[in-house]
GROMACS .gro file of C-alpha atoms in nm:
model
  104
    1UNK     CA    1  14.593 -18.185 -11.916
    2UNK     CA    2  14.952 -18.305 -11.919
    3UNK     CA    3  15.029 -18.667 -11.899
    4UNK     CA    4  15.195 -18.651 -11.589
    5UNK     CA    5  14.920 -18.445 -11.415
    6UNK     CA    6  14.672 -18.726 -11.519
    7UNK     CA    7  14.937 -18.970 -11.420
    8UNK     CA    8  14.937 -18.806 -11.049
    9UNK     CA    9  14.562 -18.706 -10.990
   10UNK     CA   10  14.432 -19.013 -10.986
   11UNK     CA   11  14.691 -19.171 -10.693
   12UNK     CA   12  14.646 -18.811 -10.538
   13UNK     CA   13  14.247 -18.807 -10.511
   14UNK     CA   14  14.255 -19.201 -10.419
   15UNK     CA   15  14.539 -19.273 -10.141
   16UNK     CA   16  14.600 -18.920 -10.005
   17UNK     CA   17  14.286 -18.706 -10.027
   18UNK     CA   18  14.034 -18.953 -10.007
   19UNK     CA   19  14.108 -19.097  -9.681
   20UNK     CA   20  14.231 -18.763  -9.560
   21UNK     CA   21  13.839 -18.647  -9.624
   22UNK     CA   22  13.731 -18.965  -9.463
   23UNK     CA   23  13.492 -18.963  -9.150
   24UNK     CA   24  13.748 -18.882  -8.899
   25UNK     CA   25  14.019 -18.801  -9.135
   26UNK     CA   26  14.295 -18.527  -9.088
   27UNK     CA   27  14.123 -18.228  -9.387
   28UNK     CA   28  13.741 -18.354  -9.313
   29UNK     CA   29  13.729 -18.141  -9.038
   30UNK     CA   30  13.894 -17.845  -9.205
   31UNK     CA   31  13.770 -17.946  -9.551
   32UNK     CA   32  13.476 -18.084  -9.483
   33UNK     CA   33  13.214 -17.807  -9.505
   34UNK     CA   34  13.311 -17.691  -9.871
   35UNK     CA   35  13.328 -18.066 -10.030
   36UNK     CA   36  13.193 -18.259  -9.735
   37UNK     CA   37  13.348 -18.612  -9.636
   38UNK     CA   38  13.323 -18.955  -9.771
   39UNK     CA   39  13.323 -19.110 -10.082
   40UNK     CA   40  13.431 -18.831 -10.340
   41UNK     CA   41  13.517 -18.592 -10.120
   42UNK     CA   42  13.914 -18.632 -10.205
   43UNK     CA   43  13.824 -18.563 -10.562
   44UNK     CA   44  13.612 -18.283 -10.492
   45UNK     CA   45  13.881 -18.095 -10.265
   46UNK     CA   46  14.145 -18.170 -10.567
   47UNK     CA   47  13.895 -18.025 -10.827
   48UNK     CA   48  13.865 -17.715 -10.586
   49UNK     CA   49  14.231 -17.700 -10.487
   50UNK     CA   50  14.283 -17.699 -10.865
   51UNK     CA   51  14.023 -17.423 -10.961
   52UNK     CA   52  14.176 -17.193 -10.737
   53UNK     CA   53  14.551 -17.227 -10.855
   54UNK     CA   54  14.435 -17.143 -11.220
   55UNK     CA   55  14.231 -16.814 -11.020
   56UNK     CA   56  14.530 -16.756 -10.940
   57UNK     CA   57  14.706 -16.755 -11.222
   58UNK     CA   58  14.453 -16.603 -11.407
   59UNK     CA   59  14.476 -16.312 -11.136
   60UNK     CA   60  14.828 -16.248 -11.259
   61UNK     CA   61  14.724 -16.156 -11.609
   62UNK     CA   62  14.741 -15.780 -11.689
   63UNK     CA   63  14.439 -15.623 -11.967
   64UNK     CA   64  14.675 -15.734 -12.280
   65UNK     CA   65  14.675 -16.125 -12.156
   66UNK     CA   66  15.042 -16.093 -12.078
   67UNK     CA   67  15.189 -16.164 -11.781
   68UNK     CA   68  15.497 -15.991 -11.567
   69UNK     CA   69  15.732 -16.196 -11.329
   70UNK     CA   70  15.736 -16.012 -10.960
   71UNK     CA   71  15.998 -16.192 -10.840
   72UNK     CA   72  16.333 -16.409 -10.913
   73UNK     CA   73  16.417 -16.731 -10.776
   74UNK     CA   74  16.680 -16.676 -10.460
   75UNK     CA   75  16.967 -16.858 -10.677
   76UNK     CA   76  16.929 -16.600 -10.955
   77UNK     CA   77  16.909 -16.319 -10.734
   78UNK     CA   78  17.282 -16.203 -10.822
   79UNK     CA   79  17.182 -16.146 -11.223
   80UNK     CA   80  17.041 -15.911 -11.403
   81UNK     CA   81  16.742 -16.061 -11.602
   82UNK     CA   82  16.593 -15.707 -11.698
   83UNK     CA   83  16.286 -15.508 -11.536
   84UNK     CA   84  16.030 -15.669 -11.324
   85UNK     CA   85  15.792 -15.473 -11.442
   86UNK     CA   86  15.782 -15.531 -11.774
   87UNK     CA   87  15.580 -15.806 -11.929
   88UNK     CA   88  15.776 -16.126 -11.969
   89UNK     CA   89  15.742 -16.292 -12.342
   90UNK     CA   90  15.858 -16.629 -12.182
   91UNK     CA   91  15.618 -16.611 -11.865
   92UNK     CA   92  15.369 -16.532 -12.086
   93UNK     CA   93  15.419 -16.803 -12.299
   94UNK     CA   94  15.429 -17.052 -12.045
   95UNK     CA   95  15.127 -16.932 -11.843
   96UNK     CA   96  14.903 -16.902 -12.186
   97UNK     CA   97  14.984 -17.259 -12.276
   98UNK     CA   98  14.895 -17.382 -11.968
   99UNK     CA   99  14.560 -17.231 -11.943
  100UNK     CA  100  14.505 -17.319 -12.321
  101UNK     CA  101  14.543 -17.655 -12.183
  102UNK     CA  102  14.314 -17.630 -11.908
  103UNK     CA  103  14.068 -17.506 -12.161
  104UNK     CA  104  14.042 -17.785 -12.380
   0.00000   0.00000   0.00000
């Protein structure tokens, strides 16, 4: 984990989450039957939240490990940054360091 992601997940899980998964809070309702509600159930919905962004990711990863951009952002739209649908070394790159990461 990053510094800043440890920096955040603790302030995340205890002021937002955690009182949003509350008896009576705003996500225990919707929330509330995967993680339940209470004490820990902020932290729980984070860890979950969290496990299915890196599903995610993971999703995007083709047989080789590499991984191919399927879209631009709108204020790049005008140049040409090559073929979509070939494997990006830089994508790649960043998406394989950030699961190394996440693995330890």
């Amino acid at each position: 984990m990053s510094p800043i992601s440890q920096l955040l997940a603790g302030p995340l899980a205890d002021q937002i989450l955690e009182p949003a998964m509350a008896e009576g809070g705003g996500l225990g309702p919707v929330f509330g039957w995967l993680v339940g509600t209470g004490t820990g159930a902020g932290i729980g919905l984070l860890f979950v939240i969290t496990g299915l962004m890196v599903a995610m990711v993971k999703f995007k990863e083709d047989e080789h490990g590499r991984f191919t951009p399927e879209s631009v952002w709108r204020a790049w739209k005008d140049w040409d940054f090559g073929q979509k649908r070939e494997p990006s070394t830089w994508l790649t790159l960043l998406a394989r360091r950030m699961l190394n990461r996440l693995d330890g």
